[in-house]
Amino acid sequence: MRTLIVCATILFAQGTTAQMTCNTADVATCFANIANYPFVIDLVPGTMSSWDGISGAAQFSMVNDKYVTIACNATGVETCTLKGAIGKGVVRIYMDMFGPGGTTTLSRLIIRDGDYGQGGGLAVYFASVNLVMCSFVDNKSSGLGGAIYLTGGGTATLQGCRFEGNTAVEGPDIYNFNRVVISECPTGECPPPMKCLQGSALDNFNYPQASSTMTDPAFSYTCGLEPCTAGRFGQKGGPCTDCSAGKSSKDAGATSKSACEDCPEGKTSEKGAATCDLLSPSPSSSSSSVLPIVGGVAGALALLGAACTII
């Protein structure tokens, strides 16, 4: 049996913010029950799916001008996953364009397996959103925006978000009518020794109008252990060891000494080299070339030009 825990209200200098802890599977119910003022929902790791009795075009619809922060309270390998279904998107944010305005924040959530005509993973209408360290995985759209679809004004700010396996007719990762700012992970979000790693370029579509702007090029990001650079080997996160002189390793991410290969004949390298270079001739091997002088002194003058005279 699921347990819903409602925490005490927390007061801040700038106003009143309420906070509750909620099972991931119950996030739609938690959202429906909160009031229309700043709210933080901390999710207990788990999965929300179509088997949780959710009906409608999206698994989780955020409407009625409730501007909240929903964050996963997970550590290690635990995750908060919002999972779609065939013919259903995962999250829809729909606010009143003439309403009071505000920003919705989603943090450290995995949004996956959505399947809808516009915004398989996330569809945003007339709203501004902050997406922090969220993952969009295997979402699809039969039209626009496999992972994310944005329209109606507002700004979407993405920090350290990962995109993988999303598909659509246009904008497999993001289809944008609004303003989108995409950047790497916020400081401190990746626990040491992990670092924010830049992944592949996003496949986005920015609608060609003056009010639609988007970071370009934009990339997927994730926290991970940094691999050894080319010319070195070792486990991700280090320490890394240089290949010996006379060897090279052209690819980053080598984990064993066997990746360091001998330079071919006629080439060599210094320690930690990614490539081998041609051997430089040694000074002892070079010699002065003496040209035979044909024609005695006159021939020599002909070779040296008019700079010399016979005395």
Short mmCIF file of C-alpha atoms in Angstrom, two decimals:
data_model
loop_
_atom_site.label_atom_id
_atom_site.label_comp_id
_atom_site.label_asym_id
_atom_site.label_seq_id
_atom_site.Cartn_x
_atom_site.Cartn_y
_atom_site.Cartn_z
CA MET A 1 0.00 0.00 0.00
CA ARG A 2 1.38 3.41 -0.93
CA THR A 3 1.85 6.00 1.76
CA LEU A 4 1.44 9.72 1.17
CA ILE A 5 3.31 11.89 3.61
CA VAL A 6 2.42 15.57 3.89
CA CYS A 7 5.16 17.62 5.48
CA ALA A 8 4.86 20.81 7.48
CA THR A 9 4.62 24.12 5.71
CA ILE A 10 7.95 25.93 5.39
CA LEU A 11 8.09 29.74 5.57
CA PHE A 12 10.53 31.81 3.52
CA ALA A 13 11.24 35.53 3.65
CA GLN A 14 9.82 36.12 0.20
CA GLY A 15 6.53 34.36 0.88
CA THR A 16 5.05 31.04 1.82
CA THR A 17 6.18 27.80 0.22
CA ALA A 18 4.64 24.47 1.13
CA GLN A 19 6.47 21.18 0.77
CA MET A 20 5.37 17.57 0.70
CA THR A 21 6.95 14.19 0.13
CA CYS A 22 5.20 11.97 -2.37
CA ASN A 23 5.66 8.58 -4.00
CA THR A 24 6.61 8.95 -7.65
CA ALA A 25 3.64 6.75 -8.63
CA ASP A 26 1.29 9.20 -6.86
CA VAL A 27 2.69 12.47 -8.22
CA ALA A 28 -0.42 13.23 -10.29
CA THR A 29 -2.65 12.86 -7.22
CA CYS A 30 -0.30 14.96 -5.10
CA PHE A 31 -0.33 17.74 -7.69
CA ALA A 32 -4.12 17.68 -7.95
CA ASN A 33 -4.46 18.12 -4.18
CA ILE A 34 -2.14 21.09 -3.68
CA ALA A 35 -3.20 24.72 -3.54
CA ASN A 36 -2.39 27.42 -6.07
CA TYR A 37 0.71 28.88 -4.43
CA PRO A 38 4.44 28.02 -4.47
CA PHE A 39 4.85 24.35 -3.72
CA VAL A 40 7.70 21.85 -3.62
CA ILE A 41 7.00 18.15 -4.16
CA ASP A 42 9.87 15.84 -3.17
CA LEU A 43 9.48 12.49 -4.90
CA VAL A 44 10.42 9.20 -3.33
CA PRO A 45 12.23 7.11 -6.00
CA GLY A 46 9.93 4.91 -8.03
CA THR A 47 7.99 4.81 -11.31
CA MET A 48 4.78 6.41 -12.53
CA SER A 49 3.23 4.46 -15.40
CA SER A 50 -0.07 3.80 -17.20
CA TRP A 51 -0.76 1.04 -14.66
CA ASP A 52 -1.24 3.66 -11.95
CA GLY A 53 -4.83 4.36 -13.04
CA ILE A 54 -3.98 7.56 -14.90
CA SER A 55 -6.23 8.46 -17.84
CA GLY A 56 -6.03 11.15 -20.50
CA ALA A 57 -3.69 12.18 -23.28
CA ALA A 58 -0.78 12.54 -20.86
CA GLN A 59 0.25 10.54 -17.83
CA PHE A 60 0.70 13.69 -15.77
CA SER A 61 -1.09 16.96 -16.60
CA MET A 62 -0.01 20.10 -14.77
CA VAL A 63 -2.75 22.72 -15.25
CA ASN A 64 -4.67 25.39 -13.33
CA ASP A 65 -1.72 27.77 -12.91
CA LYS A 66 -0.01 25.73 -10.23
CA TYR A 67 3.63 26.68 -10.51
CA VAL A 68 5.53 24.05 -8.56
CA THR A 69 8.93 22.45 -8.16
CA ILE A 70 9.01 18.66 -8.49
CA ALA A 71 12.33 17.07 -7.60
CA CYS A 72 13.53 13.51 -7.16
CA ASN A 73 14.99 12.85 -3.73
CA ALA A 74 17.23 10.01 -4.86
CA THR A 75 20.77 8.85 -4.20
CA GLY A 76 23.02 6.35 -5.95
CA VAL A 77 21.24 4.23 -8.55
CA GLU A 78 17.73 5.18 -7.40
CA THR A 79 15.59 7.11 -9.88
CA CYS A 80 12.23 8.84 -10.21
CA THR A 81 10.83 7.73 -13.56
CA LEU A 82 7.73 9.13 -15.27
CA LYS A 83 6.85 6.56 -17.89
CA GLY A 84 4.51 6.96 -20.86
CA ALA A 85 2.49 4.43 -22.85
CA ILE A 86 1.36 3.80 -26.41
CA GLY A 87 -0.66 6.80 -27.58
CA LYS A 88 0.06 8.81 -24.42
CA GLY A 89 2.51 11.57 -23.62
CA VAL A 90 4.28 11.67 -20.27
CA VAL A 91 4.00 15.23 -18.92
CA ARG A 92 1.84 18.14 -20.11
CA ILE A 93 2.17 21.63 -18.65
CA TYR A 94 -0.74 23.87 -19.68
CA MET A 95 -1.18 27.26 -18.06
CA ASP A 96 -3.58 30.15 -18.65
CA MET A 97 -1.94 32.59 -21.06
CA PHE A 98 -3.72 35.43 -19.23
CA GLY A 99 -2.98 34.01 -15.78
CA PRO A 100 -0.61 35.33 -13.10
CA GLY A 101 2.45 33.72 -14.65
CA GLY A 102 5.15 31.67 -13.01
CA THR A 103 7.72 28.95 -13.62
CA THR A 104 7.46 25.20 -13.20
CA THR A 105 10.66 23.34 -12.24
CA LEU A 106 11.32 19.65 -12.87
CA SER A 107 14.52 18.32 -11.34
CA ARG A 108 16.36 14.98 -11.65
CA LEU A 109 13.45 13.16 -13.30
CA ILE A 110 13.59 10.50 -16.02
CA ILE A 111 10.86 11.08 -18.60
CA ARG A 112 10.64 8.15 -20.96
CA ASP A 113 8.58 6.05 -23.37
CA GLY A 114 6.09 8.80 -24.22
CA ASP A 115 4.14 8.47 -27.47
CA TYR A 116 2.04 11.41 -28.66
CA GLY A 117 1.49 13.71 -31.63
CA GLN A 118 3.12 16.77 -30.05
CA GLY A 119 5.64 16.33 -27.29
CA GLY A 120 5.94 12.64 -26.55
CA GLY A 121 7.90 13.28 -23.37
CA LEU A 122 6.95 16.83 -22.37
CA ALA A 123 4.50 19.30 -23.93
CA VAL A 124 4.52 22.88 -22.65
CA TYR A 125 1.79 25.40 -23.48
CA PHE A 126 1.81 29.06 -22.36
CA ALA A 127 4.31 28.39 -19.58
CA SER A 128 7.92 28.80 -18.55
CA VAL A 129 9.83 25.77 -17.28
CA ASN A 130 13.16 24.97 -15.67
CA LEU A 131 14.45 21.48 -16.40
CA VAL A 132 17.39 20.54 -14.19
CA MET A 133 19.33 17.29 -14.70
CA CYS A 134 16.34 15.59 -16.34
CA SER A 135 16.63 12.70 -18.80
CA PHE A 136 14.42 12.26 -21.88
CA VAL A 137 14.72 8.71 -23.15
CA ASP A 138 12.96 6.83 -25.98
CA ASN A 139 10.09 9.29 -26.39
CA LYS A 140 8.42 9.58 -29.78
CA SER A 141 6.01 11.81 -31.63
CA SER A 142 4.06 11.15 -34.81
CA GLY A 143 4.45 14.87 -35.50
CA LEU A 144 6.49 17.48 -33.64
CA GLY A 145 8.84 17.18 -30.69
CA GLY A 146 9.75 13.64 -29.73
CA ALA A 147 11.11 14.56 -26.29
CA ILE A 148 9.89 18.17 -25.83
CA TYR A 149 7.33 20.41 -27.58
CA LEU A 150 7.11 24.10 -26.60
CA THR A 151 4.56 26.66 -27.75
CA GLY A 152 2.52 29.66 -26.62
CA GLY A 153 5.33 31.84 -25.28
CA GLY A 154 7.51 31.48 -22.22
CA THR A 155 11.06 30.32 -21.69
CA ALA A 156 12.45 26.83 -21.22
CA THR A 157 15.78 26.62 -19.40
CA LEU A 158 17.55 23.26 -19.57
CA GLN A 159 20.57 22.56 -17.36
CA GLY A 160 22.50 19.31 -17.65
CA CYS A 161 19.66 17.40 -19.35
CA ARG A 162 20.25 14.13 -21.18
CA PHE A 163 18.56 13.10 -24.44
CA GLU A 164 18.66 9.59 -25.85
CA GLY A 165 16.66 7.64 -28.44
CA ASN A 166 13.91 10.21 -29.08
CA THR A 167 12.16 10.31 -32.48
CA ALA A 168 9.73 12.59 -34.34
CA VAL A 169 8.88 13.83 -37.82
CA GLU A 170 10.45 17.19 -36.87
CA GLY A 171 12.48 17.96 -33.77
CA PRO A 172 13.22 14.49 -32.33
CA ASP A 173 14.69 16.11 -29.21
CA ILE A 174 13.06 19.57 -29.07
CA TYR A 175 10.51 21.39 -31.24
CA ASN A 176 10.40 25.05 -30.24
CA PHE A 177 8.03 27.96 -30.78
CA ASN A 178 9.28 29.76 -27.66
CA ARG A 179 12.69 30.60 -26.20
CA VAL A 180 15.03 27.80 -25.15
CA VAL A 181 18.33 28.12 -23.28
CA ILE A 182 20.40 24.92 -23.00
CA SER A 183 23.50 24.65 -20.81
CA GLU A 184 25.65 22.14 -18.95
CA CYS A 185 25.06 20.78 -15.45
CA PRO A 186 24.70 23.32 -12.63
CA THR A 187 27.68 23.61 -10.29
CA GLY A 188 27.64 20.94 -7.61
CA GLU A 189 25.05 18.68 -9.25
CA CYS A 190 27.59 15.97 -10.11
CA PRO A 191 29.03 14.32 -6.95
CA PRO A 192 32.83 13.91 -7.04
CA PRO A 193 34.66 12.29 -8.68
CA MET A 194 31.98 12.57 -11.38
CA LYS A 195 31.97 15.47 -13.78
CA CYS A 196 29.44 16.93 -16.20
CA LEU A 197 30.16 15.22 -19.52
CA GLN A 198 29.02 16.65 -22.84
CA GLY A 199 27.33 14.10 -25.06
CA SER A 200 26.01 14.13 -28.60
CA ALA A 201 24.52 17.16 -30.35
CA LEU A 202 20.74 17.49 -30.06
CA ASP A 203 18.45 17.11 -33.06
CA ASN A 204 16.23 20.16 -32.54
CA PHE A 205 13.87 22.25 -34.66
CA ASN A 206 13.47 25.97 -34.00
CA TYR A 207 10.41 27.46 -35.71
CA PRO A 208 11.57 30.24 -38.08
CA GLN A 209 10.07 33.33 -36.45
CA ALA A 210 11.66 36.23 -34.58
CA SER A 211 10.26 35.25 -31.19
CA SER A 212 11.58 31.69 -31.37
CA THR A 213 15.18 31.38 -30.17
CA MET A 214 17.19 28.37 -29.08
CA THR A 215 20.78 27.58 -28.10
CA ASP A 216 22.56 26.23 -31.18
CA PRO A 217 24.51 24.05 -31.23
CA ALA A 218 23.06 22.31 -28.19
CA PHE A 219 24.20 19.10 -26.53
CA SER A 220 23.09 16.33 -24.23
CA TYR A 221 24.77 16.26 -20.80
CA THR A 222 25.14 13.72 -18.03
CA CYS A 223 27.14 13.19 -14.85
CA GLY A 224 29.81 10.56 -15.27
CA LEU A 225 33.41 9.58 -14.71
CA GLU A 226 35.75 11.26 -17.16
CA PRO A 227 37.60 8.78 -19.40
CA CYS A 228 41.35 8.89 -19.93
CA THR A 229 42.44 11.04 -22.87
CA ALA A 230 44.15 9.65 -25.97
CA GLY A 231 47.70 8.50 -25.22
CA ARG A 232 46.76 7.32 -21.72
CA PHE A 233 44.97 4.38 -20.11
CA GLY A 234 43.16 3.65 -16.84
CA GLN A 235 39.72 3.39 -15.30
CA LYS A 236 37.19 6.20 -15.77
CA GLY A 237 37.73 8.87 -13.20
CA GLY A 238 41.46 8.13 -13.07
CA PRO A 239 44.20 7.86 -12.27
CA CYS A 240 45.43 7.57 -15.86
CA THR A 241 48.86 6.31 -16.97
CA ASP A 242 50.81 7.55 -19.98
CA CYS A 243 51.69 5.17 -22.78
CA SER A 244 55.45 4.58 -22.89
CA ALA A 245 57.72 6.40 -25.32
CA GLY A 246 57.67 4.65 -28.68
CA LYS A 247 54.00 3.73 -28.27
CA SER A 248 50.71 5.53 -28.89
CA SER A 249 46.98 5.19 -28.24
CA LYS A 250 44.79 7.27 -30.58
CA ASP A 251 41.41 6.78 -28.86
CA ALA A 252 40.22 8.26 -25.58
CA GLY A 253 38.75 5.94 -22.97
CA ALA A 254 41.41 3.19 -23.05
CA THR A 255 41.30 1.15 -19.84
CA SER A 256 44.33 -1.14 -20.23
CA LYS A 257 47.98 -0.96 -21.25
CA SER A 258 47.24 -3.15 -24.28
CA ALA A 259 45.71 -0.10 -25.99
CA CYS A 260 49.22 1.38 -26.28
CA GLU A 261 50.59 0.11 -29.59
CA ASP A 262 54.18 0.15 -30.86
CA CYS A 263 54.97 2.86 -33.35
CA PRO A 264 55.58 1.51 -36.88
CA GLU A 265 59.10 1.37 -38.32
CA GLY A 266 60.43 4.82 -39.08
CA LYS A 267 58.24 6.52 -36.47
CA THR A 268 58.45 7.20 -32.74
CA SER A 269 56.66 9.06 -29.95
CA GLU A 270 57.12 10.64 -26.55
CA LYS A 271 55.33 9.42 -23.40
CA GLY A 272 51.56 9.89 -23.45
CA ALA A 273 51.35 10.36 -27.22
CA ALA A 274 48.18 9.89 -29.22
CA THR A 275 50.07 9.47 -32.50
CA CYS A 276 53.55 8.53 -33.71
CA ASP A 277 55.74 10.97 -35.63
CA LEU A 278 58.40 10.41 -38.29
CA LEU A 279 61.90 9.89 -36.92
CA SER A 280 64.07 13.01 -37.26
CA PRO A 281 67.44 12.40 -38.90
CA SER A 282 70.30 12.44 -36.37
CA PRO A 283 73.11 15.03 -36.84
CA SER A 284 75.68 12.24 -37.35
CA SER A 285 73.76 10.88 -40.29
CA SER A 286 73.81 14.13 -42.20
CA SER A 287 76.86 14.97 -44.36
CA SER A 288 77.91 17.81 -46.55
CA SER A 289 77.28 17.27 -50.18
CA VAL A 290 80.27 18.12 -52.35
CA LEU A 291 79.33 18.88 -55.91
CA PRO A 292 81.90 18.06 -58.60
CA ILE A 293 83.08 21.20 -60.27
CA VAL A 294 83.07 20.84 -64.01
CA GLY A 295 85.27 23.19 -65.95
CA GLY A 296 87.79 24.15 -63.26
CA VAL A 297 87.69 27.70 -61.86
CA ALA A 298 85.40 28.95 -64.59
CA GLY A 299 82.92 26.22 -63.75
CA ALA A 300 83.08 27.14 -60.06
CA LEU A 301 82.38 30.76 -60.86
CA ALA A 302 79.44 29.73 -62.97
CA LEU A 303 78.00 27.85 -60.00
CA LEU A 304 78.63 30.63 -57.50
CA GLY A 305 77.42 33.40 -59.77
CA ALA A 306 78.96 36.82 -60.22
CA ALA A 307 79.73 37.24 -56.52
CA CYS A 308 83.30 35.98 -56.99
CA THR A 309 86.17 37.27 -59.08
CA ILE A 310 89.49 35.65 -60.02
CA ILE A 311 92.54 37.24 -58.41
#
